[in-house]
């Protein structure tokens, strides 16, 4: 593997982790009694940028190296299901994450300043929006953790 | 300094901050309950939680640094170690446990026991090279320890005369 491809693989993993950590922070922040709009804006924007960067670096690595060099090794090795099951699932779920992240970041960016007043009571107009944001940021985090672990399984099968 | 040494130092720093933070979080939590403050209002407790979060981020990034090194140096078999997968599972339980606690879905005593046990379990699993146990055996011991620590912490609270909180 060339140094450039190694850097891409490392960047894919580190940006992916930072994206998941950022959305975990968003999830936790939204669950607070009084969420901080500034913190939520910063975390969701950074999370979105990190996931997009992980998307492009991982995508380039996949097209330029994984598909032609790593995949045949895994399929011929003792753990072919690491590609057939985990990589196939990972690449499809991973396509979705930056779009989910963009939705959360955009809603937080344009709405979070009004969150406190609109979620003051359970019947407040923003209550459902906040609830949806909690669910979406939780979904991004849980999916992110699952595909991160899938990445470990796939890397472990390269032998 | 090689990448391996750098990652090892970062991993140790993350573990120290996390395990130390989890220990002092429990101490400050008990102190704040005893002094009649709300469970998370104490300044020391807030600072400790911040340190815990920083420790967790350093631990996760450096932990994956180890995994990247193993992959790039041709030691992929290390990525299927039961010890590693137990550690990853414990950290995932810890992260989701904190969310459940924040969302008030689990009582404080359980969140506290999960956090305390998970940090120490991660430390022990990281340090115990050559541990000869399966994933299921390690996880069974972990869940038993969570229950045991919950009982011990409840006993400590009772002996200190602190009301046992059922929910945050």
Tab-separated table of C-alpha atoms in Angstrom:
chain	number	residue	atom	x	y	z
A	1	UNK	CA	0.000	0.000	0.000
A	2	UNK	CA	1.388	3.434	-0.896
A	3	UNK	CA	1.859	6.154	1.730
A	4	UNK	CA	-0.950	8.153	0.119
A	5	UNK	CA	-3.389	5.261	0.501
A	6	UNK	CA	-2.242	4.686	4.097
A	7	UNK	CA	-2.930	8.351	4.861
A	8	UNK	CA	-6.368	8.041	3.243
A	9	UNK	CA	-7.200	4.968	5.343
A	10	UNK	CA	-6.039	6.680	8.543
A	11	UNK	CA	-7.950	9.868	7.644
A	12	UNK	CA	-11.096	7.825	6.899
A	13	UNK	CA	-10.950	6.202	10.347
A	14	UNK	CA	-10.019	9.332	12.329
A	15	UNK	CA	-12.601	11.577	10.612
A	16	UNK	CA	-15.240	8.861	11.028
A	17	UNK	CA	-14.466	8.607	14.754
A	18	UNK	CA	-14.524	12.404	15.168
A	19	UNK	CA	-17.879	12.537	13.344
A	20	UNK	CA	-19.398	9.885	15.621
A	21	UNK	CA	-17.961	11.595	18.735
A	22	UNK	CA	-19.411	14.943	17.570
A	23	UNK	CA	-22.895	13.478	17.055
A	24	UNK	CA	-22.656	11.676	20.385
A	25	UNK	CA	-21.981	15.124	21.884
A	26	UNK	CA	-25.007	16.524	19.995
A	27	UNK	CA	-27.152	13.658	21.297
A	28	UNK	CA	-26.004	14.266	24.877
A	29	UNK	CA	-26.374	18.036	24.463
A	30	UNK	CA	-29.954	17.725	23.233
A	31	UNK	CA	-30.862	15.547	26.220
A	32	UNK	CA	-29.809	18.294	28.652
A	33	UNK	CA	-32.500	20.314	30.396
A	34	UNK	CA	-31.153	23.518	28.835
A	35	UNK	CA	-29.162	22.689	25.683
A	36	UNK	CA	-26.570	25.230	24.570
A	37	UNK	CA	-27.342	26.375	20.965
A	38	UNK	CA	-23.704	27.394	20.456
A	39	UNK	CA	-22.412	23.972	21.492
A	40	UNK	CA	-24.998	22.155	19.367
A	41	UNK	CA	-24.210	24.277	16.289
A	42	UNK	CA	-20.468	23.726	16.655
A	43	UNK	CA	-20.746	19.974	17.312
A	44	UNK	CA	-23.261	19.233	14.555
A	45	UNK	CA	-21.361	21.272	11.955
A	46	UNK	CA	-18.038	19.662	12.888
A	47	UNK	CA	-19.691	16.225	12.915
A	48	UNK	CA	-21.133	16.799	9.444
A	49	UNK	CA	-17.791	18.021	8.033
A	50	UNK	CA	-15.932	15.080	9.639
A	51	UNK	CA	-18.382	12.518	8.220
A	52	UNK	CA	-18.156	14.048	4.713
A	53	UNK	CA	-14.339	13.973	4.896
A	54	UNK	CA	-14.474	10.359	6.089
A	55	UNK	CA	-16.862	9.626	3.203
A	56	UNK	CA	-14.537	10.981	0.514
A	57	UNK	CA	-11.296	9.542	1.936
A	58	UNK	CA	-12.939	6.136	2.498
A	59	UNK	CA	-14.579	6.247	-0.935
A	60	UNK	CA	-11.316	6.998	-2.720
A	61	UNK	CA	-9.509	4.250	-0.753
A	62	UNK	CA	-12.280	1.780	-1.607
A	63	UNK	CA	-12.233	2.530	-5.341
A	64	UNK	CA	-8.462	2.860	-5.700
A	65	UNK	CA	-7.280	0.022	-3.462
A	66	UNK	CA	-9.799	-1.958	-1.401
A	67	UNK	CA	-11.873	-3.334	-4.273
A	68	UNK	CA	-8.919	-4.499	-6.344
A	69	UNK	CA	-6.409	-5.554	-3.672
A	70	UNK	CA	-7.978	-6.058	-0.224
A	71	UNK	CA	-11.337	-7.591	-1.178
A	72	UNK	CA	-9.806	-10.578	-3.039
A	73	UNK	CA	-7.538	-11.295	-0.026
A	74	UNK	CA	-10.506	-11.287	2.372
A	75	UNK	CA	-12.670	-13.421	0.072
A	76	UNK	CA	-9.897	-15.975	-0.336
A	77	UNK	CA	-9.061	-16.015	3.383
A	78	UNK	CA	-10.643	-17.621	6.420
A	79	UNK	CA	-13.216	-14.872	6.999
A	80	UNK	CA	-14.937	-14.170	3.648
A	81	UNK	CA	-18.114	-13.088	5.495
A	82	UNK	CA	-16.187	-10.029	6.711
A	83	UNK	CA	-16.603	-8.605	3.211
A	84	UNK	CA	-19.801	-10.354	2.118
A	85	UNK	CA	-21.766	-9.314	5.186
A	86	UNK	CA	-20.016	-6.488	7.029
A	87	UNK	CA	-18.474	-4.472	4.173
A	88	UNK	CA	-21.623	-4.776	2.056
A	89	UNK	CA	-23.726	-3.513	4.985
A	90	UNK	CA	-21.155	-0.878	5.993
A	91	UNK	CA	-20.864	0.756	2.602
A	92	UNK	CA	-24.649	1.103	2.261
A	93	UNK	CA	-25.218	2.450	5.772
A	94	UNK	CA	-22.256	4.771	5.361
A	95	UNK	CA	-23.849	6.335	2.263
A	96	UNK	CA	-26.724	7.474	4.432
A	97	UNK	CA	-24.834	9.021	7.353
A	98	UNK	CA	-23.688	12.369	5.848
A	99	UNK	CA	-27.270	13.072	4.687
A	100	UNK	CA	-28.676	12.348	8.152
A	101	UNK	CA	-25.894	14.515	9.587
A	102	UNK	CA	-26.739	17.349	7.177
A	103	UNK	CA	-30.410	17.263	8.242
A	104	UNK	CA	-29.491	17.454	11.945
A	105	UNK	CA	-26.893	20.206	11.387
A	106	UNK	CA	-29.253	22.330	9.253
A	107	UNK	CA	-32.172	22.067	11.676
A	108	UNK	CA	-29.922	22.881	14.638
A	109	UNK	CA	-28.286	25.755	12.767
A	110	UNK	CA	-31.573	27.465	11.893
A	111	UNK	CA	-33.723	26.483	14.864
A	112	UNK	CA	-31.602	25.977	18.001
A	113	UNK	CA	-31.797	29.661	19.104
A	114	UNK	CA	-35.578	29.244	19.455
A	115	UNK	CA	-35.319	25.818	21.100
A	116	UNK	CA	-35.584	27.003	24.689
A	117	UNK	CA	-38.768	29.043	24.189
A	118	UNK	CA	-40.460	26.547	21.881
A	119	UNK	CA	-39.768	23.518	24.102
A	120	UNK	CA	-40.718	25.137	27.397
A	121	UNK	CA	-43.720	22.819	27.749
A	122	UNK	CA	-44.366	19.304	26.381
A	123	UNK	CA	-47.040	20.852	24.161
A	124	UNK	CA	-44.707	23.576	22.867
A	125	UNK	CA	-44.393	23.877	19.105
A	126	UNK	CA	-40.742	22.819	19.114
A	127	UNK	CA	-41.135	19.768	21.303
A	128	UNK	CA	-41.556	17.369	18.362
A	129	UNK	CA	-38.637	18.973	16.506
A	130	UNK	CA	-36.359	18.485	19.503
A	131	UNK	CA	-37.563	14.909	19.933
A	132	UNK	CA	-36.831	14.180	16.260
A	133	UNK	CA	-33.369	15.708	16.608
A	134	UNK	CA	-32.683	13.492	19.636
A	135	UNK	CA	-33.773	10.415	17.679
A	136	UNK	CA	-31.781	11.356	14.569
A	137	UNK	CA	-28.569	12.218	16.430
A	138	UNK	CA	-28.958	8.974	18.425
A	139	UNK	CA	-29.444	7.042	15.175
A	140	UNK	CA	-26.326	8.622	13.644
A	141	UNK	CA	-24.309	7.742	16.762
A	142	UNK	CA	-25.527	4.142	17.008
A	143	UNK	CA	-25.109	3.505	13.259
A	144	UNK	CA	-21.694	5.166	13.466
A	145	UNK	CA	-20.613	2.866	16.316
A	146	UNK	CA	-21.900	-0.202	14.424
A	147	UNK	CA	-20.070	0.618	11.186
A	148	UNK	CA	-16.932	1.541	13.126
A	149	UNK	CA	-16.973	-1.929	14.696
A	150	UNK	CA	-17.707	-3.402	11.251
A	151	UNK	CA	-14.544	-1.657	10.040
A	152	UNK	CA	-12.541	-3.437	12.764
A	153	UNK	CA	-14.026	-6.792	11.668
A	154	UNK	CA	-13.169	-6.094	8.014
A	155	UNK	CA	-9.599	-4.962	8.801
A	156	UNK	CA	-9.083	-8.031	10.987
A	157	UNK	CA	-9.958	-10.317	8.076
A	158	UNK	CA	-7.081	-9.053	5.883
A	159	UNK	CA	-4.680	-11.970	6.374
B	1	UNK	CA	9.372	9.150	19.152
B	2	UNK	CA	7.735	6.339	17.187
B	3	UNK	CA	3.975	6.297	16.493
B	4	UNK	CA	3.622	3.251	18.740
B	5	UNK	CA	5.149	5.043	21.749
B	6	UNK	CA	3.081	8.180	21.045
B	7	UNK	CA	-0.138	6.159	20.844
B	8	UNK	CA	0.759	4.172	23.973
B	9	UNK	CA	1.368	7.358	25.984
B	10	UNK	CA	-1.883	8.911	24.707
B	11	UNK	CA	-3.781	5.712	25.564
B	12	UNK	CA	-2.329	5.676	29.072
B	13	UNK	CA	-3.179	9.364	29.579
B	14	UNK	CA	-6.767	8.721	28.404
B	15	UNK	CA	-7.075	5.726	30.733
B	16	UNK	CA	-5.635	7.610	33.705
B	17	UNK	CA	-8.002	10.555	33.182
B	18	UNK	CA	-10.969	8.219	32.678
B	19	UNK	CA	-10.364	5.824	35.566
B	20	UNK	CA	-9.309	8.636	37.900
B	21	UNK	CA	-12.294	10.707	36.760
B	22	UNK	CA	-14.725	7.813	37.286
B	23	UNK	CA	-13.356	7.267	40.796
B	24	UNK	CA	-13.562	10.928	41.776
B	25	UNK	CA	-16.962	11.312	40.093
B	26	UNK	CA	-18.263	8.683	42.510
B	27	UNK	CA	-16.575	10.383	45.495
B	28	UNK	CA	-17.881	13.871	44.583
B	29	UNK	CA	-21.302	12.432	43.787
B	30	UNK	CA	-21.511	10.947	47.278
B	31	UNK	CA	-20.256	14.202	48.804
B	32	UNK	CA	-22.780	16.301	46.879
B	33	UNK	CA	-25.612	13.966	47.920
B	34	UNK	CA	-24.473	14.096	51.543
B	35	UNK	CA	-24.327	17.893	51.512
B	36	UNK	CA	-27.865	17.996	50.096
B	37	UNK	CA	-26.961	19.401	46.674
B	38	UNK	CA	-28.611	18.132	43.539
B	39	UNK	CA	-26.785	15.142	42.148
B	40	UNK	CA	-24.853	16.882	39.380
B	41	UNK	CA	-24.663	20.462	40.551
B	42	UNK	CA	-21.326	20.447	42.380
B	43	UNK	CA	-18.491	22.314	40.664
B	44	UNK	CA	-16.041	19.522	41.401
B	45	UNK	CA	-18.451	16.993	39.914
B	46	UNK	CA	-18.943	19.053	36.744
B	47	UNK	CA	-15.180	19.435	36.326
B	48	UNK	CA	-14.710	15.719	36.902
B	49	UNK	CA	-17.279	14.875	34.199
B	50	UNK	CA	-15.421	17.193	31.810
B	51	UNK	CA	-12.137	15.380	32.572
B	52	UNK	CA	-13.924	12.054	32.052
B	53	UNK	CA	-15.115	13.163	28.600
B	54	UNK	CA	-11.635	14.333	27.618
B	55	UNK	CA	-10.197	11.015	28.842
B	56	UNK	CA	-12.781	9.100	26.822
B	57	UNK	CA	-12.006	10.986	23.592
B	58	UNK	CA	-8.237	10.472	24.018
B	59	UNK	CA	-8.829	6.796	24.851
B	60	UNK	CA	-11.011	6.164	21.782
B	61	UNK	CA	-8.763	7.968	19.283
B	62	UNK	CA	-5.570	6.379	20.656
B	63	UNK	CA	-7.261	2.969	20.900
B	64	UNK	CA	-8.125	3.107	17.212
B	65	UNK	CA	-4.564	4.312	16.611
B	66	UNK	CA	-3.435	0.926	17.965
B	67	UNK	CA	-5.852	-0.865	15.638
B	68	UNK	CA	-4.626	1.118	12.618
B	69	UNK	CA	-1.014	0.245	13.512
B	70	UNK	CA	-1.912	-3.445	13.803
B	71	UNK	CA	-3.602	-3.362	10.387
B	72	UNK	CA	-0.783	-1.462	8.652
B	73	UNK	CA	1.985	-3.548	10.231
B	74	UNK	CA	0.387	-6.832	9.165
B	75	UNK	CA	-0.890	-7.970	12.575
B	76	UNK	CA	-4.549	-8.192	11.570
B	77	UNK	CA	-5.091	-11.222	13.848
B	78	UNK	CA	-4.908	-8.862	16.846
B	79	UNK	CA	-8.196	-7.319	15.672
B	80	UNK	CA	-10.069	-10.554	16.418
B	81	UNK	CA	-8.820	-10.889	19.992
B	82	UNK	CA	-11.584	-11.607	22.573
B	83	UNK	CA	-9.871	-9.135	24.927
B	84	UNK	CA	-10.125	-6.348	22.319
B	85	UNK	CA	-13.785	-7.087	21.522
B	86	UNK	CA	-14.668	-7.240	25.218
B	87	UNK	CA	-13.016	-3.852	25.663
B	88	UNK	CA	-14.881	-2.391	22.680
B	89	UNK	CA	-18.175	-3.777	24.023
B	90	UNK	CA	-17.533	-2.397	27.512
B	91	UNK	CA	-16.771	1.062	26.064
B	92	UNK	CA	-19.953	0.923	23.923
B	93	UNK	CA	-21.989	-0.044	27.023
B	94	UNK	CA	-20.364	2.825	28.930
B	95	UNK	CA	-21.200	5.366	26.187
B	96	UNK	CA	-24.804	4.182	25.813
B	97	UNK	CA	-25.167	3.948	29.611
B	98	UNK	CA	-24.221	7.622	29.943
B	99	UNK	CA	-26.889	8.537	27.353
B	100	UNK	CA	-29.493	6.410	29.161
B	101	UNK	CA	-28.554	8.140	32.422
B	102	UNK	CA	-28.711	11.596	30.807
B	103	UNK	CA	-32.130	10.735	29.332
B	104	UNK	CA	-33.231	9.550	32.797
B	105	UNK	CA	-33.961	6.071	31.448
B	106	UNK	CA	-31.895	4.309	34.100
B	107	UNK	CA	-31.549	5.120	37.810
B	108	UNK	CA	-28.453	6.912	39.054
B	109	UNK	CA	-27.241	3.933	41.121
B	110	UNK	CA	-27.140	1.742	38.001
B	111	UNK	CA	-25.513	4.423	35.818
B	112	UNK	CA	-22.927	4.941	38.508
B	113	UNK	CA	-22.148	1.207	38.795
B	114	UNK	CA	-21.934	0.805	34.996
B	115	UNK	CA	-19.598	3.804	34.625
B	116	UNK	CA	-17.340	2.818	37.526
B	117	UNK	CA	-17.106	-0.851	36.534
B	118	UNK	CA	-16.666	-0.126	32.814
B	119	UNK	CA	-13.728	2.223	33.306
B	120	UNK	CA	-11.947	-0.238	35.574
B	121	UNK	CA	-12.825	-3.136	33.254
B	122	UNK	CA	-11.292	-1.225	30.315
B	123	UNK	CA	-8.161	-0.590	32.386
B	124	UNK	CA	-7.845	-4.227	33.477
B	125	UNK	CA	-8.529	-5.597	29.972
B	126	UNK	CA	-5.973	-3.219	28.511
B	127	UNK	CA	-3.315	-4.153	31.042
B	128	UNK	CA	-3.944	-7.916	31.188
B	129	UNK	CA	-1.888	-9.108	28.234
B	130	UNK	CA	-2.125	-12.842	27.720
B	131	UNK	CA	-5.554	-13.125	29.346
B	132	UNK	CA	-6.778	-16.555	28.308
B	133	UNK	CA	-10.575	-16.217	28.259
B	134	UNK	CA	-13.326	-16.174	25.666
B	135	UNK	CA	-15.448	-13.129	24.839
B	136	UNK	CA	-18.474	-14.616	26.603
B	137	UNK	CA	-16.471	-15.433	29.740
B	138	UNK	CA	-15.072	-11.894	29.947
B	139	UNK	CA	-18.504	-10.321	29.404
B	140	UNK	CA	-20.124	-12.629	31.985
B	141	UNK	CA	-17.527	-11.550	34.582
B	142	UNK	CA	-18.108	-7.902	33.596
B	143	UNK	CA	-21.880	-8.122	34.166
B	144	UNK	CA	-21.325	-9.901	37.486
B	145	UNK	CA	-18.929	-7.112	38.512
B	146	UNK	CA	-21.491	-4.427	37.542
B	147	UNK	CA	-23.997	-6.103	39.893
B	148	UNK	CA	-21.378	-6.494	42.623
B	149	UNK	CA	-20.214	-2.866	42.361
B	150	UNK	CA	-23.852	-1.676	42.453
B	151	UNK	CA	-24.328	-3.568	45.734
B	152	UNK	CA	-21.024	-2.276	47.175
B	153	UNK	CA	-21.833	1.342	46.219
B	154	UNK	CA	-25.325	0.977	47.727
B	155	UNK	CA	-23.740	-0.350	50.924
B	156	UNK	CA	-21.306	2.606	51.040
B	157	UNK	CA	-24.185	5.069	50.555
B	158	UNK	CA	-26.170	3.371	53.278
B	159	UNK	CA	-23.255	3.372	55.712
B	160	UNK	CA	-22.710	7.092	55.020
B	161	UNK	CA	-26.392	7.743	55.710
B	162	UNK	CA	-27.143	8.985	52.194
B	163	UNK	CA	-30.663	8.543	50.844
B	164	UNK	CA	-30.611	6.006	48.045
B	165	UNK	CA	-31.664	7.798	44.854
B	166	UNK	CA	-33.955	5.738	42.638
B	167	UNK	CA	-33.920	8.101	39.668
B	168	UNK	CA	-31.988	11.210	38.652
